[in-house]
Amino acid sequence: NLLTLLALALVVGVLVDDAIVEVENIVRHLHMGKTPIQAATEAADEIGLAVIATTFTLIAVFLPTAFMGGVPGKFFEPFGITAAISVFFSLVVARMLTPMMAAYFLKAPKEHKVEDGWIMRHYMATMKWCLHHRFITLVLAICFFIGSVMLLPLLPRGFIPAGDDGRTTVTLELQPGSTLEETQVLAERARLMLEPIEEIERILTLVGYEAGEEGPFGGGGGTDARKATMTVVLSHRTDRERTQQMLENQIRQILAGLPGARIKVGSGGGGEKLQITLASDDAHALNTSVLAVEKDLRTLQNVGNVVSNASLQRPEIHIVPNFARAADLGISTQVLASTVQIATAGDFESRLPKLNLPQRQIPVRVRLDRDVRTDLDAIRQLRVPGSRGEVALESVADIYISSGPAQIQRYDRQRNVNIDVELGSRELGDVLAEADQLPSLQSLPQNVERPAAGDAENMQELFSSFGLAMLVGVMFIYVVLVMLFHDFLQPITILMALPLSLGGAFVALLLTHNSLSMPSVIGLIMLMGIVTKNSILLVE
């Protein structure tokens, strides 16, 4: 899959490295006048322990990542295992196959003097200066490390960067009670508003359908007459100057003038939105908190739409039985419920007759006419049979017009609402940090909880799991180095290179305007392995 291929691509250089070290040492022995077989044998024996140690330090870096927890662990498990196994087999090849091939294919080179290039000359001059000014070098190293740590808060953070696959999704949601025809008219109006954008190649509109989390073709959606999903296909990213995120911002601005609809823009992939979840058993407190949080989130700068899945209120006819009055009139709860069912949804039990056709039977649903079902006075006068004769429904129940949620969302048996903040061109970590400081989120009622959810939860799991995996990796590296050098202090010399190497990575992320996210973490893992390997070879 994507992660195993990524692991193989990243370790290609590391796989060749062991063989390069072996061959370079064999060539050095050939310069001493030894035969190829003698040179291969002695050279392989000379650096054998160092090559084995460097390989196992790489395995110590990669393998712990395969045991990270949460959603990031599902990504890193195939990556860590693939990288660790690949590195191990590079050791097998370098230790067994490379010396054998070198013994039979390498010839003693002709004597010729190779002069150092300008890079090597400058490096040697710098190294000599450092050796003669050890205290200044140490102070500079400490300052560099402190500067690296100070750069960390400046780095934007995220889980997975938003991609540019040339396709985005626009979801329209009308008020409850809207008809399919009204949804179609509004969707067509939105399509015409987007047509002037040059980078849009075509638009596919599905009316009466709500796309799932993976887009209109990813499954998980459902039919709903008041919803429409528009798939906007963009030109290839090499054929346009603006990124997908820039075009999505323009789409939001254009459709902001579309009345009577909730609008969401984005394909639903990682790095596109910040999800804030509120949960409570108290529906009123939950709705009040959601409205306050939504209002505050809309004050954030340079973000897209703020949309919640809190169900819109729809008109309802509430029928509240008076059980004491019904009992006096000899009307059972079952009869009362059956009357209300016929008046609204209709009676479609299996015992009712069916319409017989040549090939099948069609169930017959018995219910009142549409006009009568919406007439409050007609419903009040429905006849309910009892032991003392028929009475009007209003005699045994309170009947009135009210409103209620079109849909109730639950998670862990609690009512919950997800609020999505479209990130636009901003990073997840920056928007999350600002959102956490909003008054409505800092002063939530005691009966309203804020469970971790979405990319924000995954991002927190990523950095906590990565820190633990690297701590375990460093401990394994230290054990390997103690076994190599038979000393407890010498490995610290090598491990000192690890924190000093991070500064270059942080500077590179700042200069290239990239966030500290999962791809960056993979790069840091590679960096730690390579730095340790180079240090071991140099010290050995």
XYZ file of C-alpha atoms in Angstrom:
540
model
C 0.000 0.000 0.000
C 0.959 3.662 0.111
C 2.867 3.355 3.396
C 4.867 0.249 2.471
C 5.833 1.790 -0.872
C 6.833 4.982 0.949
C 8.992 2.964 3.357
C 10.730 1.185 0.469
C 11.311 4.476 -1.349
C 12.792 6.169 1.723
C 15.157 3.351 2.698
C 16.669 2.913 -0.785
C 19.634 5.110 0.129
C 20.055 3.365 3.465
C 19.970 -0.054 1.792
C 22.857 0.883 -0.503
C 24.817 2.526 2.307
C 25.958 -0.722 3.962
C 27.295 -2.049 0.668
C 29.113 1.244 -0.025
C 30.890 1.061 3.337
C 31.911 -2.553 2.686
C 33.184 -1.876 -0.852
C 35.032 1.308 0.148
C 36.908 -0.553 2.878
C 37.738 -3.418 0.503
C 39.144 -0.930 -2.029
C 41.264 0.613 0.742
C 42.766 -2.797 1.464
C 43.386 -3.340 -2.247
C 45.451 -0.135 -2.226
C 47.668 -1.841 0.379
C 48.657 -4.423 -2.224
C 46.508 -7.290 -0.990
C 44.790 -9.780 -3.281
C 41.029 -9.265 -3.832
C 40.062 -12.304 -1.733
C 42.422 -11.306 1.091
C 41.237 -7.690 0.931
C 37.566 -8.728 0.995
C 38.107 -11.087 3.931
C 40.106 -8.686 6.098
C 38.026 -5.613 5.223
C 34.758 -7.376 6.030
C 36.179 -8.577 9.337
C 37.552 -5.132 10.179
C 34.266 -3.201 10.043
C 31.852 -6.067 10.611
C 30.789 -5.038 14.090
C 30.305 -1.396 13.116
C 28.112 -2.273 10.117
C 26.019 -4.618 12.244
C 25.657 -1.961 14.944
C 24.598 0.751 12.491
C 21.979 -1.534 10.979
C 20.519 -2.468 14.337
C 20.365 1.186 15.372
C 18.257 1.849 12.269
C 16.004 -1.056 13.190
C 15.798 0.386 16.720
C 14.534 3.654 15.207
C 12.026 2.187 12.745
C 10.565 -0.750 14.646
C 9.057 1.125 17.660
C 6.991 3.244 15.257
C 5.123 0.078 14.238
C 3.703 -0.121 17.769
C 2.362 3.431 18.002
C -1.234 3.671 19.208
C -4.398 5.202 17.816
C -5.066 6.146 14.218
C -1.408 7.200 13.596
C -0.366 3.703 14.645
C -2.434 2.239 11.806
C -0.384 4.336 9.388
C 2.993 3.650 10.954
C 2.577 -0.102 11.507
C 3.182 -1.121 7.853
C 5.774 1.648 7.463
C 7.864 0.645 10.495
C 7.763 -3.089 9.801
C 8.628 -2.677 6.103
C 11.523 -0.305 6.818
C 12.946 -2.489 9.620
C 12.819 -5.706 7.572
C 14.333 -3.976 4.520
C 17.227 -2.597 6.567
C 17.862 -6.022 8.121
C 18.141 -7.687 4.727
C 20.473 -4.927 3.532
C 22.776 -6.053 6.356
C 22.531 -9.672 5.184
C 23.454 -8.671 1.625
C 26.263 -6.326 2.717
C 27.783 -8.916 5.060
C 27.532 -11.962 2.792
C 26.915 -11.152 -0.868
C 28.890 -7.905 -1.256
C 32.290 -9.247 0.003
C 31.914 -12.351 -2.168
C 31.195 -10.306 -5.302
C 33.988 -7.848 -4.463
C 36.498 -10.706 -4.109
C 35.827 -11.864 -7.663
C 34.978 -8.655 -9.513
C 37.172 -5.945 -7.934
C 40.724 -5.556 -9.202
C 43.658 -3.795 -7.594
C 43.398 -0.153 -8.749
C 46.255 1.652 -10.364
C 48.186 4.034 -8.143
C 46.981 7.578 -8.637
C 46.691 10.489 -6.285
C 43.190 11.807 -5.696
C 43.066 15.411 -4.527
C 40.320 16.601 -2.227
C 37.612 18.818 -3.731
C 36.732 22.260 -2.451
C 33.937 20.899 -0.243
C 36.309 18.487 1.499
C 38.972 21.187 1.906
C 36.507 23.571 3.546
C 35.157 20.791 5.755
C 38.646 19.786 6.935
C 39.518 23.405 7.679
C 36.312 23.843 9.699
C 36.885 20.578 11.552
C 40.448 21.575 12.496
C 39.193 24.913 13.793
C 36.567 23.107 15.930
C 39.206 20.757 17.349
C 41.404 23.699 18.363
C 38.481 25.704 19.815
C 36.566 23.044 21.667
C 34.935 25.322 24.254
C 33.629 27.764 21.631
C 32.375 24.843 19.534
C 30.527 23.415 22.522
C 28.926 26.787 23.324
C 27.854 27.209 19.683
C 26.350 23.710 19.700
C 24.373 24.477 22.867
C 23.150 27.783 21.407
C 22.142 26.012 18.200
C 20.163 23.447 20.184
C 18.407 26.141 22.238
C 17.579 28.000 19.027
C 16.160 24.807 17.565
C 13.875 24.331 20.557
C 12.723 27.957 20.269
C 11.778 27.343 16.631
C 9.355 24.585 17.617
C 6.464 26.880 18.719
C 6.764 28.736 15.403
C 6.026 25.594 13.393
C 2.385 25.059 12.403
C 1.112 21.618 13.330
C -1.322 19.227 11.697
C -2.089 15.576 11.095
C -2.158 15.104 7.312
C -1.583 18.096 4.980
C -4.444 18.960 2.666
C -3.866 17.517 -0.782
C -4.592 18.769 -4.288
C -6.277 15.971 -6.238
C -8.146 18.287 -8.584
C -11.596 17.553 -7.172
C -13.700 18.998 -4.385
C -17.247 18.610 -3.110
C -19.940 21.182 -2.345
C -22.816 20.029 -0.115
C -26.079 21.992 0.063
C -28.610 21.440 2.865
C -31.989 23.181 2.760
C -34.481 23.725 5.576
C -36.439 20.668 6.817
C -39.628 20.277 4.819
C -38.034 21.446 1.557
C -39.096 19.495 -1.517
C -36.908 17.759 -4.063
C -37.901 20.369 -6.660
C -36.759 23.227 -4.403
C -33.443 21.460 -3.802
C -32.943 20.998 -7.534
C -33.625 24.673 -8.262
C -31.131 25.819 -5.617
C -28.479 23.321 -6.770
C -28.821 24.503 -10.362
C -28.507 28.098 -9.199
C -25.304 27.208 -7.334
C -23.924 25.442 -10.410
C -24.525 28.497 -12.588
C -22.770 30.696 -10.003
C -19.650 28.487 -10.160
C -19.469 28.105 -13.944
C -17.464 31.341 -14.562
C -14.460 29.972 -12.600
C -11.943 29.117 -15.334
C -10.221 26.295 -13.442
C -13.467 24.285 -13.144
C -13.767 21.707 -15.921
C -17.133 20.155 -15.033
C -19.669 19.852 -12.233
C -21.706 16.758 -11.362
C -24.783 17.438 -9.231
C -26.628 14.728 -7.298
C -29.948 16.087 -6.004
C -31.676 14.364 -3.116
C -28.441 12.747 -1.972
C -26.019 13.437 0.860
C -22.425 12.292 0.321
C -20.567 10.369 3.012
C -17.202 11.291 4.565
C -15.289 9.941 1.533
C -17.165 11.959 -1.078
C -20.096 11.139 -3.376
C -18.433 7.977 -4.716
C -16.940 6.678 -1.473
C -20.091 5.208 0.031
C -21.672 6.015 3.351
C -24.121 8.575 1.967
C -27.913 8.513 1.942
C -30.997 9.899 0.258
C -32.515 13.138 1.507
C -34.831 15.322 -0.548
C -33.486 18.547 0.968
C -29.803 17.872 0.294
C -27.630 18.019 -2.822
C -24.009 17.111 -3.474
C -21.960 18.818 -6.195
C -18.696 17.249 -7.323
C -16.494 19.994 -8.782
C -13.745 18.684 -11.073
C -10.786 21.053 -11.468
C -8.134 21.142 -14.146
C -4.880 19.328 -13.385
C -2.717 21.142 -10.851
C 0.058 21.565 -13.450
C -2.384 23.444 -15.717
C -3.434 26.082 -13.187
C -1.695 28.667 -11.049
C -4.040 28.540 -8.058
C -4.101 25.637 -5.619
C -7.208 23.645 -4.767
C -7.418 25.400 -1.388
C -7.428 28.821 -3.099
C -10.235 27.730 -5.425
C -12.233 26.317 -2.516
C -11.950 29.695 -0.771
C -13.316 31.383 -3.903
C -16.189 28.875 -4.084
C -17.080 29.664 -0.457
C -17.112 33.396 -1.175
C -19.327 32.961 -4.254
C -21.843 30.646 -2.576
C -21.996 32.799 0.567
C -24.688 34.798 -1.243
C -26.859 31.713 -1.774
C -29.835 32.080 0.614
C -31.674 29.338 2.454
C -28.988 26.659 2.592
C -26.159 25.328 4.715
C -23.047 25.018 2.562
C -19.985 22.823 3.063
C -16.981 22.904 0.723
C -14.265 20.255 0.711
C -13.750 16.641 -0.262
C -13.665 15.491 3.374
C -10.011 14.431 3.320
C -7.394 14.995 5.999
C -6.126 18.500 6.688
C -9.308 20.200 5.446
C -11.233 20.875 8.627
C -11.091 21.184 12.396
C -13.762 19.101 14.093
C -15.022 20.110 17.517
C -17.430 17.713 19.235
C -19.774 18.580 22.092
C -21.729 15.890 23.950
C -24.393 15.960 26.658
C -27.468 14.129 27.938
C -29.217 17.499 28.243
C -30.495 18.411 24.766
C -31.256 22.038 25.689
C -27.816 22.669 27.226
C -26.152 20.991 24.238
C -28.008 23.114 21.669
C -27.314 26.310 23.611
C -23.591 25.524 23.816
C -23.408 24.608 20.132
C -24.947 27.934 19.096
C -22.504 29.863 21.304
C -19.472 27.924 20.030
C -20.547 28.331 16.395
C -20.912 32.077 16.912
C -17.416 32.356 18.416
C -15.812 30.136 15.766
C -17.091 32.440 13.028
C -14.903 35.195 14.495
C -11.715 33.277 13.594
C -9.736 34.896 10.811
C -9.057 33.326 7.385
C -11.103 30.167 7.868
C -13.913 28.816 5.709
C -17.470 27.921 6.621
C -18.393 26.887 10.148
C -21.013 24.135 9.861
C -22.424 21.801 12.488
C -24.399 18.606 12.101
C -26.849 19.868 14.695
C -30.174 18.991 13.172
C -32.296 21.874 11.956
C -35.692 22.189 13.633
C -38.654 20.907 11.645
C -42.375 21.557 12.298
C -44.179 18.731 14.092
C -47.666 17.937 15.366
C -47.325 16.864 18.987
C -50.028 14.541 20.379
C -49.703 14.115 24.160
C -52.177 11.521 25.553
C -54.183 12.158 28.720
C -54.010 8.647 30.123
C -56.381 9.285 33.027
C -59.111 10.620 30.713
C -58.526 7.746 28.258
C -58.893 5.192 31.055
C -62.213 6.757 32.149
C -63.543 6.382 28.581
C -62.268 2.814 28.243
C -59.670 3.643 25.568
C -56.495 1.587 25.701
C -53.042 2.935 24.892
C -52.799 0.526 21.935
C -55.999 1.831 20.336
C -54.905 5.424 20.851
C -51.498 4.736 19.289
C -53.081 2.899 16.343
C -55.373 5.844 15.602
C -52.445 8.284 15.640
C -50.378 5.966 13.444
C -53.096 5.744 10.777
C -53.435 9.512 10.857
C -49.722 10.086 10.230
C -47.434 7.316 8.951
C -50.274 4.949 8.051
C -50.999 1.370 9.014
C -48.904 -1.130 7.066
C -48.878 -4.225 9.241
C -48.405 -7.617 7.623
C -51.949 -8.693 8.540
C -53.478 -6.098 6.197
C -54.574 -7.157 2.694
C -52.187 -6.947 -0.248
C -52.677 -6.022 -3.876
C -52.243 -9.185 -5.942
C -50.311 -8.773 -9.206
C -49.256 -11.568 -11.612
C -45.643 -11.588 -10.359
C -45.822 -10.206 -6.826
C -47.904 -8.801 -3.992
C -47.814 -5.138 -2.999
C -48.597 -4.208 0.646
C -51.459 -1.775 1.064
C -50.847 1.210 3.357
C -53.922 2.740 4.952
C -53.659 6.376 6.013
C -55.421 9.704 5.768
C -55.188 11.923 2.732
C -52.238 14.360 2.614
C -54.439 17.435 3.068
C -56.127 15.920 6.110
C -52.821 14.882 7.709
C -51.687 18.520 7.764
C -55.052 19.868 9.034
C -54.821 20.250 12.809
C -58.616 20.584 13.224
C -59.234 17.411 11.226
C -56.754 15.477 13.370
C -58.433 16.751 16.532
C -61.752 15.336 15.306
C -60.417 11.838 14.538
C -62.671 9.221 16.108
C -61.093 6.929 18.704
C -63.067 3.762 19.597
C -63.526 2.880 23.263
C -65.713 0.757 25.535
C -68.206 3.640 25.846
C -68.281 4.434 22.159
C -66.243 6.645 19.847
C -64.862 9.969 21.027
C -62.810 12.698 19.364
C -59.033 12.434 19.645
C -58.862 15.861 21.274
C -60.945 14.488 24.147
C -58.147 12.181 25.276
C -55.019 14.054 24.093
C -53.510 17.521 23.862
C -52.761 18.346 20.208
C -50.590 21.304 19.168
C -48.007 22.466 16.620
C -44.384 22.451 17.800
C -40.921 21.712 16.447
C -38.254 19.084 16.955
C -34.903 17.956 15.609
C -34.906 16.354 12.174
C -32.203 13.950 13.349
C -30.524 13.022 16.650
C -26.807 12.122 16.651
C -25.412 9.897 19.405
C -21.914 8.766 20.304
C -21.161 6.585 23.338
C -24.893 6.776 24.141
C -24.773 10.579 24.500
C -26.285 13.181 22.248
C -23.486 14.916 20.398
C -22.956 17.575 17.771
C -19.926 17.916 15.493
C -18.897 21.431 14.477
C -16.649 21.549 11.405
C -14.403 24.548 10.735
C -13.088 24.553 7.174
C -9.393 25.407 7.467
C -8.952 27.021 4.058
C -5.242 27.789 3.730
C -4.522 27.641 7.489
C -3.001 24.794 9.488
C -4.957 22.606 11.885
C -2.764 23.278 14.930
C -2.983 27.075 14.600
C -6.781 27.090 14.267
C -7.136 24.617 17.153
C -4.970 26.791 19.422
C -7.134 29.852 18.666
C -10.361 27.897 19.094
C -9.275 26.629 22.511
C -9.053 30.247 23.717
C -12.636 31.131 22.739
C -14.834 32.048 25.746
C -17.612 29.631 24.778
C -15.236 26.652 24.802
C -13.464 27.699 27.985
C -16.729 28.100 29.917
C -18.784 25.100 28.836
C -21.561 24.048 31.260
C -20.749 21.191 33.602
C -23.205 18.869 31.850
C -21.637 19.482 28.405
C -18.453 17.605 27.516
C -15.924 18.137 24.745
C -14.507 14.743 23.710
C -11.483 14.671 21.416
C -12.435 13.924 17.820
C -11.335 14.215 14.210
C -7.922 15.304 12.968
C -7.257 17.212 16.204
C -7.457 13.959 18.179
C -5.287 12.191 15.602
C -2.712 14.997 15.753
C -2.449 14.733 19.545
C -2.078 10.947 19.289
C 0.576 11.373 16.591
C 2.912 13.560 18.648
C 2.421 11.693 21.924
C 2.954 8.293 20.264
C 5.904 9.596 18.250
C 7.605 10.925 21.379
C 7.182 7.591 23.158
C 8.380 5.618 20.109
C 11.487 7.788 19.774
C 12.247 7.457 23.494
C 12.103 3.668 23.176
C 14.215 3.879 20.012
C 16.922 5.946 21.721
C 17.044 3.448 24.595
C 17.533 0.586 22.134
C 20.236 2.567 20.305
C 22.065 3.163 23.581
C 22.006 -0.578 24.366
C 23.414 -1.395 20.911
C 26.166 1.210 21.288
C 27.143 -0.070 24.737
C 27.520 -3.543 23.232
C 29.594 -2.107 20.354
C 32.008 0.075 22.350
C 31.957 -1.807 25.687
C 31.559 1.558 27.352
C 28.667 3.428 28.954
C 29.919 6.983 28.225
C 31.102 6.675 24.623
C 27.532 6.141 23.252
C 26.529 9.523 24.677
C 28.974 11.143 22.221
C 27.016 9.630 19.353
C 23.575 10.295 20.823
C 24.431 14.009 21.212
C 24.115 14.287 17.435
C 20.385 13.470 17.590
C 19.050 16.675 19.226
C 21.484 18.828 17.217
C 20.163 17.395 13.943
C 16.596 18.550 14.631
C 17.429 22.232 14.161
C 18.129 21.779 10.470
C 14.805 19.992 10.013
C 12.882 22.767 11.787
C 14.598 25.486 9.733
C 13.787 23.589 6.523
C 10.104 23.340 7.500
C 9.950 27.076 8.237
C 11.679 28.087 5.005
C 9.422 25.872 2.878
C 6.221 26.873 4.775
C 5.414 23.272 5.682
C 3.751 22.069 8.867
C 4.960 19.568 11.430
C 2.632 16.711 10.460
C 2.749 12.993 9.752
C 4.978 13.275 6.632
C 7.342 15.522 8.610
C 7.438 12.989 11.446
C 8.395 10.266 8.951
C 11.221 12.524 7.790
C 12.392 13.034 11.386
C 12.439 9.262 11.891
C 14.636 8.863 8.812
C 16.857 11.715 10.015
C 17.423 10.125 13.426
C 18.405 6.824 11.845
C 20.821 8.363 9.350
C 22.446 10.693 11.908
C 23.048 7.810 14.305
C 24.470 5.634 11.545
C 26.886 8.312 10.327
C 28.044 9.035 13.878
C 28.737 5.362 14.584
C 30.807 4.958 11.408
C 32.807 8.110 12.169
C 33.549 7.162 15.781
C 34.303 3.527 14.913
